[in-house]
Tab-separated table of C-alpha atoms in Angstrom:
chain	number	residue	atom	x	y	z
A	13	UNK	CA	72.219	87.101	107.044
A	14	UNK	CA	73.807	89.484	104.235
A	15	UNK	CA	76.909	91.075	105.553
A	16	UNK	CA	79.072	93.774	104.445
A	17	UNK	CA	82.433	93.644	105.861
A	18	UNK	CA	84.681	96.955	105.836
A	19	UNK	CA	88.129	97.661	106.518
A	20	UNK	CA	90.085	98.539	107.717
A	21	UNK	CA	88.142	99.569	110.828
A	22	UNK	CA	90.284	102.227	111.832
A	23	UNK	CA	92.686	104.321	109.877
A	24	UNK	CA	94.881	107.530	111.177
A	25	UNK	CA	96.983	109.379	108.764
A	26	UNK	CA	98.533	112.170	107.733
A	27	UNK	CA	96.947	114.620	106.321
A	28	UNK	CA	98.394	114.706	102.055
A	29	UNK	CA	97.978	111.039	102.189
A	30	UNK	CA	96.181	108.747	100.470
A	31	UNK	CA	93.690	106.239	101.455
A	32	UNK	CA	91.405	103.296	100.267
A	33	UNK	CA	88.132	101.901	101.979
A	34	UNK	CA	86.870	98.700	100.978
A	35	UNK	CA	83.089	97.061	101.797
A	36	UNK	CA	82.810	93.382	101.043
A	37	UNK	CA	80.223	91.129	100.881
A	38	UNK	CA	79.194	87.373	99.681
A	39	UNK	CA	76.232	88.562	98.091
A	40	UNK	CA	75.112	90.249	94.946
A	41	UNK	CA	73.468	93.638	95.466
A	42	UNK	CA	71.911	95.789	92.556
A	43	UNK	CA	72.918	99.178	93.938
A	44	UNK	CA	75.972	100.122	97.195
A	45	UNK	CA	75.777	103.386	99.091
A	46	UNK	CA	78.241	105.225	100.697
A	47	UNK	CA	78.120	107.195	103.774
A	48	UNK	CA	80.166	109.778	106.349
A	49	UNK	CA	79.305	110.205	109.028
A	50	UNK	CA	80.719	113.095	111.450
A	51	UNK	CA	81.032	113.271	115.167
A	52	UNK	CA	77.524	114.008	117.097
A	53	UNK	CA	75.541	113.606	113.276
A	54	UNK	CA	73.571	111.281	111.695
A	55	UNK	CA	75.153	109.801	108.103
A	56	UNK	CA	75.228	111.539	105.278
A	57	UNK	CA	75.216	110.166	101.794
A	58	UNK	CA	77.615	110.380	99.490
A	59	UNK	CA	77.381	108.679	96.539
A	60	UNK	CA	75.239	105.567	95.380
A	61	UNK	CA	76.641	103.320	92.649
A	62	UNK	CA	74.681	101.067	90.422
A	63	UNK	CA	76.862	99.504	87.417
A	64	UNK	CA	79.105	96.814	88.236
A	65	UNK	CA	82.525	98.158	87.443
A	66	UNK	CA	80.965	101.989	87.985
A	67	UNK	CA	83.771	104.475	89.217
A	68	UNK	CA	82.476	107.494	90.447
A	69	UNK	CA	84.434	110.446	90.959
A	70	UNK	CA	83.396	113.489	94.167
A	71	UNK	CA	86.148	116.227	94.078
A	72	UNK	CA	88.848	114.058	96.018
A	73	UNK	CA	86.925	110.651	96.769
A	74	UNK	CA	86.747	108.150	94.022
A	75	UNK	CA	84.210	105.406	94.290
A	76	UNK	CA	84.615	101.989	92.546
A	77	UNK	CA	81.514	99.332	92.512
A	78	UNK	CA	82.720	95.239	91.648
A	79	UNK	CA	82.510	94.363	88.666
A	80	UNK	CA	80.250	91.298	90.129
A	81	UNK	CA	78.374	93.812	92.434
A	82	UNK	CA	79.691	92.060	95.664
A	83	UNK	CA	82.135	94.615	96.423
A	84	UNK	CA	82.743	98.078	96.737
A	85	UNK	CA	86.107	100.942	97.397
A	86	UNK	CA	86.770	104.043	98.517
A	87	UNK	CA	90.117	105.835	97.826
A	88	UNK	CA	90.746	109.314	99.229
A	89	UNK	CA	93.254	111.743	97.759
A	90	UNK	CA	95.114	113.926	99.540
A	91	UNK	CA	93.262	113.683	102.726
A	92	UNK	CA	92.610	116.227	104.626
A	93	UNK	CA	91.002	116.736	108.503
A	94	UNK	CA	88.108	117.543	107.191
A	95	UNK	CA	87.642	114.208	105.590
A	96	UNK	CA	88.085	112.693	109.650
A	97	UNK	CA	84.855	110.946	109.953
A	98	UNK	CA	83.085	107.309	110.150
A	99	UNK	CA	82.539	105.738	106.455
A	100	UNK	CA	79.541	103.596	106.101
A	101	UNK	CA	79.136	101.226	102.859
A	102	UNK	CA	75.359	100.403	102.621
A	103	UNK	CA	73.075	98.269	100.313
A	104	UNK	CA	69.675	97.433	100.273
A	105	UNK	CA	69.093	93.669	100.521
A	106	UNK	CA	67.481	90.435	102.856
A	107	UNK	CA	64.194	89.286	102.829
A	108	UNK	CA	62.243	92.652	103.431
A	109	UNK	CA	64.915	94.372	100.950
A	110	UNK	CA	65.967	97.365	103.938
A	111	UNK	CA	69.064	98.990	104.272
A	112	UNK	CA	72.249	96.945	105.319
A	113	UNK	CA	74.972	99.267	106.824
A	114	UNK	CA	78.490	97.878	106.957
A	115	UNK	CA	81.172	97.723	110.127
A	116	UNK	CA	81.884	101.067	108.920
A	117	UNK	CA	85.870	102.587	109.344
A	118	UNK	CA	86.528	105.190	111.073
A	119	UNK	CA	89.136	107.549	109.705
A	120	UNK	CA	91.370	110.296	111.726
A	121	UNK	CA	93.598	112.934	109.399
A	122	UNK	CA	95.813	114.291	111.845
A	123	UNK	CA	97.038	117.993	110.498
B	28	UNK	CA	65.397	123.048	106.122
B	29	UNK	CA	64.367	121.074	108.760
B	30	UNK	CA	64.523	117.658	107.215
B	31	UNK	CA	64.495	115.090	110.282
B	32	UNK	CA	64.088	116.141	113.573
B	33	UNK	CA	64.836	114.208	116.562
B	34	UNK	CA	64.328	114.758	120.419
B	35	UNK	CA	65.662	114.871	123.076
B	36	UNK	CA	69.749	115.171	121.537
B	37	UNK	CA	70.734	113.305	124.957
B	38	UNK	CA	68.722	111.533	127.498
B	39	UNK	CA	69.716	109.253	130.799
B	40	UNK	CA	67.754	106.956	132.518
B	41	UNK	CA	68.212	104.829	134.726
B	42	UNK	CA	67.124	101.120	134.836
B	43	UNK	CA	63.155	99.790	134.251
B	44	UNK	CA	62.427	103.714	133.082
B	45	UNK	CA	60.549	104.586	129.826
B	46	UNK	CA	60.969	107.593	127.741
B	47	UNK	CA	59.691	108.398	124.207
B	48	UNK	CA	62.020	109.130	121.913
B	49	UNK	CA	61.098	111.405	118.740
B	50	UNK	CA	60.994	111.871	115.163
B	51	UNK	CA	59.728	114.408	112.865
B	52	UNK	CA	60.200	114.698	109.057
B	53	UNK	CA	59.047	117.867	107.177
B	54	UNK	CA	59.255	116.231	103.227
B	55	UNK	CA	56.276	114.426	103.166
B	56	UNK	CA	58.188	110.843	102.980
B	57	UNK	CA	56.143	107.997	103.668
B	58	UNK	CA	59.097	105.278	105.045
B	59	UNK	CA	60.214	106.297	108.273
B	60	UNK	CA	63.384	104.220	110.042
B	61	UNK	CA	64.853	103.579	113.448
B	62	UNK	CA	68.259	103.075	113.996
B	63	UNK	CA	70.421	102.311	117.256
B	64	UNK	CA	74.304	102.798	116.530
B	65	UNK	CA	76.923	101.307	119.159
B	66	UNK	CA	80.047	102.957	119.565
B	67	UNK	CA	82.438	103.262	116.210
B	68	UNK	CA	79.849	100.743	114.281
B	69	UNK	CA	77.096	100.596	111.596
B	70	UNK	CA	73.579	100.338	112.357
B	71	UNK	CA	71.002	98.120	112.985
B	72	UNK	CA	67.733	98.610	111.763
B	73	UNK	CA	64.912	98.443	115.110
B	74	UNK	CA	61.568	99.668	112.898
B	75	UNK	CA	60.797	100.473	110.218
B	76	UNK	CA	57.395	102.246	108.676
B	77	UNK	CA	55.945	102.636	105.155
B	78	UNK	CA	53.254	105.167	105.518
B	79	UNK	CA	50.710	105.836	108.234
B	80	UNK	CA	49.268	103.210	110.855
B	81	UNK	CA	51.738	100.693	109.078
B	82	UNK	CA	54.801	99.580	111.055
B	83	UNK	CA	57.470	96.386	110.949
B	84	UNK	CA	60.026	94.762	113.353
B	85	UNK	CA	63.715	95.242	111.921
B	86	UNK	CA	66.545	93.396	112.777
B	87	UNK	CA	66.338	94.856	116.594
B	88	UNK	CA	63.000	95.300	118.018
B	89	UNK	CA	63.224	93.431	121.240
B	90	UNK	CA	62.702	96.245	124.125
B	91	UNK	CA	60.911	98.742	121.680
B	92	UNK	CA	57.490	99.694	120.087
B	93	UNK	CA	56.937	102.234	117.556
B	94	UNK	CA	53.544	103.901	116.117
B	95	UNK	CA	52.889	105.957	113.010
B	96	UNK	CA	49.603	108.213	113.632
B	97	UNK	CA	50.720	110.208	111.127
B	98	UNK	CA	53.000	110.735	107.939
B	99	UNK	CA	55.426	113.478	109.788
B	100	UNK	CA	55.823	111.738	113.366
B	101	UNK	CA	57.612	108.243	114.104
B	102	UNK	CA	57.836	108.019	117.760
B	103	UNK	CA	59.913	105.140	119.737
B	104	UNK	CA	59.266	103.864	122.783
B	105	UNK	CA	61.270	102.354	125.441
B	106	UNK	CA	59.183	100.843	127.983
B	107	UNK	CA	61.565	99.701	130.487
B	108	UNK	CA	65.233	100.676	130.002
B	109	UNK	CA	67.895	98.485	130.195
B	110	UNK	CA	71.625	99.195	129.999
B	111	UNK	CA	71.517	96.936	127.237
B	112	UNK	CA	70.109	99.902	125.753
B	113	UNK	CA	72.375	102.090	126.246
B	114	UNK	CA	72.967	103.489	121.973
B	115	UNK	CA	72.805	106.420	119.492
B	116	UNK	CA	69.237	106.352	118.342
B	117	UNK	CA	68.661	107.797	114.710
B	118	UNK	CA	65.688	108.417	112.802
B	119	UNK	CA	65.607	108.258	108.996
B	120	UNK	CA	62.711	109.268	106.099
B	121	UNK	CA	62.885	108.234	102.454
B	122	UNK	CA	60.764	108.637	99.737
B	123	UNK	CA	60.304	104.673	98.889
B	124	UNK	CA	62.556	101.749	99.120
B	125	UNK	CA	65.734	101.728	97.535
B	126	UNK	CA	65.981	105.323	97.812
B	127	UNK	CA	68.226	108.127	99.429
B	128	UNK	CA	67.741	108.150	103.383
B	129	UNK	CA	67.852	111.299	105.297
B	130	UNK	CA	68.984	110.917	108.842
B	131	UNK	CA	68.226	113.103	112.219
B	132	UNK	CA	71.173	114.317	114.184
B	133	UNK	CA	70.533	111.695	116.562
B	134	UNK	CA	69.764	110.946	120.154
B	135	UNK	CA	72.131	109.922	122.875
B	136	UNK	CA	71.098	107.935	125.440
B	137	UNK	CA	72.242	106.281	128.466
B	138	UNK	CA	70.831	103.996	131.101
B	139	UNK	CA	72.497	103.472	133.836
């Protein structure tokens, strides 16, 4: 069974500080999703990364793929409360190539 | 912009019940997923469909059947609750494999 470990699995800052998310696996995958999801709502994506060593860049959230394509990070600058919401790495993979989700980490910014 | 639509938004039952839950998409997808979320973790996959009168067991199925009469509608059936059951349920559509998936808002439900 392909597994994609996060952590942490729960974070609570302050809002102004920074953060970093990181999805982990034994296995290779060719492409790594991320998603947030907010309270009462289904996930929505946020970025997918292809290119081992890809760094993607969304206003304040920067998203690095591994070099070997096994891993995957999130860092967060400046959070703020709006950014309060469960992350969810994801990667397509296993025998009928669906969609893995990860432990997922649930972040609170506290104002 | 509908996208996915899912109903009821929060349903209890109580134990041996059944209840259908839905799933509409509006965008013409032809892979349609279900998704049960436990509290504060990722989810597991329960069925999955790639078009019309074509469905597949995910990683979950046990306790649930599915049928695709049509692109739009991916219903999920529960024919007798158990507590085990107890989950977010979401519904998601995607164009093909590998691509993005669009999710529902979800349905909450509780058996009890």
């Amino acid at each position: 069974t392909q597994l994609l470990e996060q952590s942490p699995q729960f974070l609570s800052i302050q809002e102004g500080e920074n953060l970093t998310v990181y999805c982990n696996s034994s296995s290779v995958f060719s492409s790594l999703q991320w998603y947030r999801q907010e309270p009462g709502e289904g996930p929505v994506l946020l970025v997918t990364v292809v290119t081992g060593g890809e760094v993607k860049k969304l206003k304040r959230l920067t998203f690095q793929f591994g070099d070997a394509r096994k891993d995957s990070s999130l860092h967060i600058t400046a959070a703020q409360p709006g950014d309060t919401g469960l992350y969810l790495c994801a990667a397509y993979g296993g025998a009928t190539n669906k969609l893995i989700f990860g432990t997922g980490t649930l972040l609170a910014v506290q104002p | 912009n509908a996208g996915v639509t899912q109903t009821p938004k929060f349903r209890i039952l109580k134990i041996g019940q059944s209840m259908t839950l839905q799933c509409a998409q509006d965008m013409n997808h032809n892979y349609m997923y279900w998704y049960r979320q436990d509290p504060g973790m990722g989810l597991k996959l329960i069925y999955y469909s790639v078009g019309a009168g074509i469905t597949d067991k995910g990683e979950v199925p046990n306790g649930y059947n599915v049928s695709r009469s049509t692109t739009e509608d991916f219903p999920l059936r529960l024919e007798l609750a158990a507590p085990s059951q107890t989950s977010v349920y979401f519904c998601a559509s995607a164009v093909g494999t590998g691509g993005i998936q669009y999710f529902g808002a979800g349905t909450r439900l509780s058996v009890l």
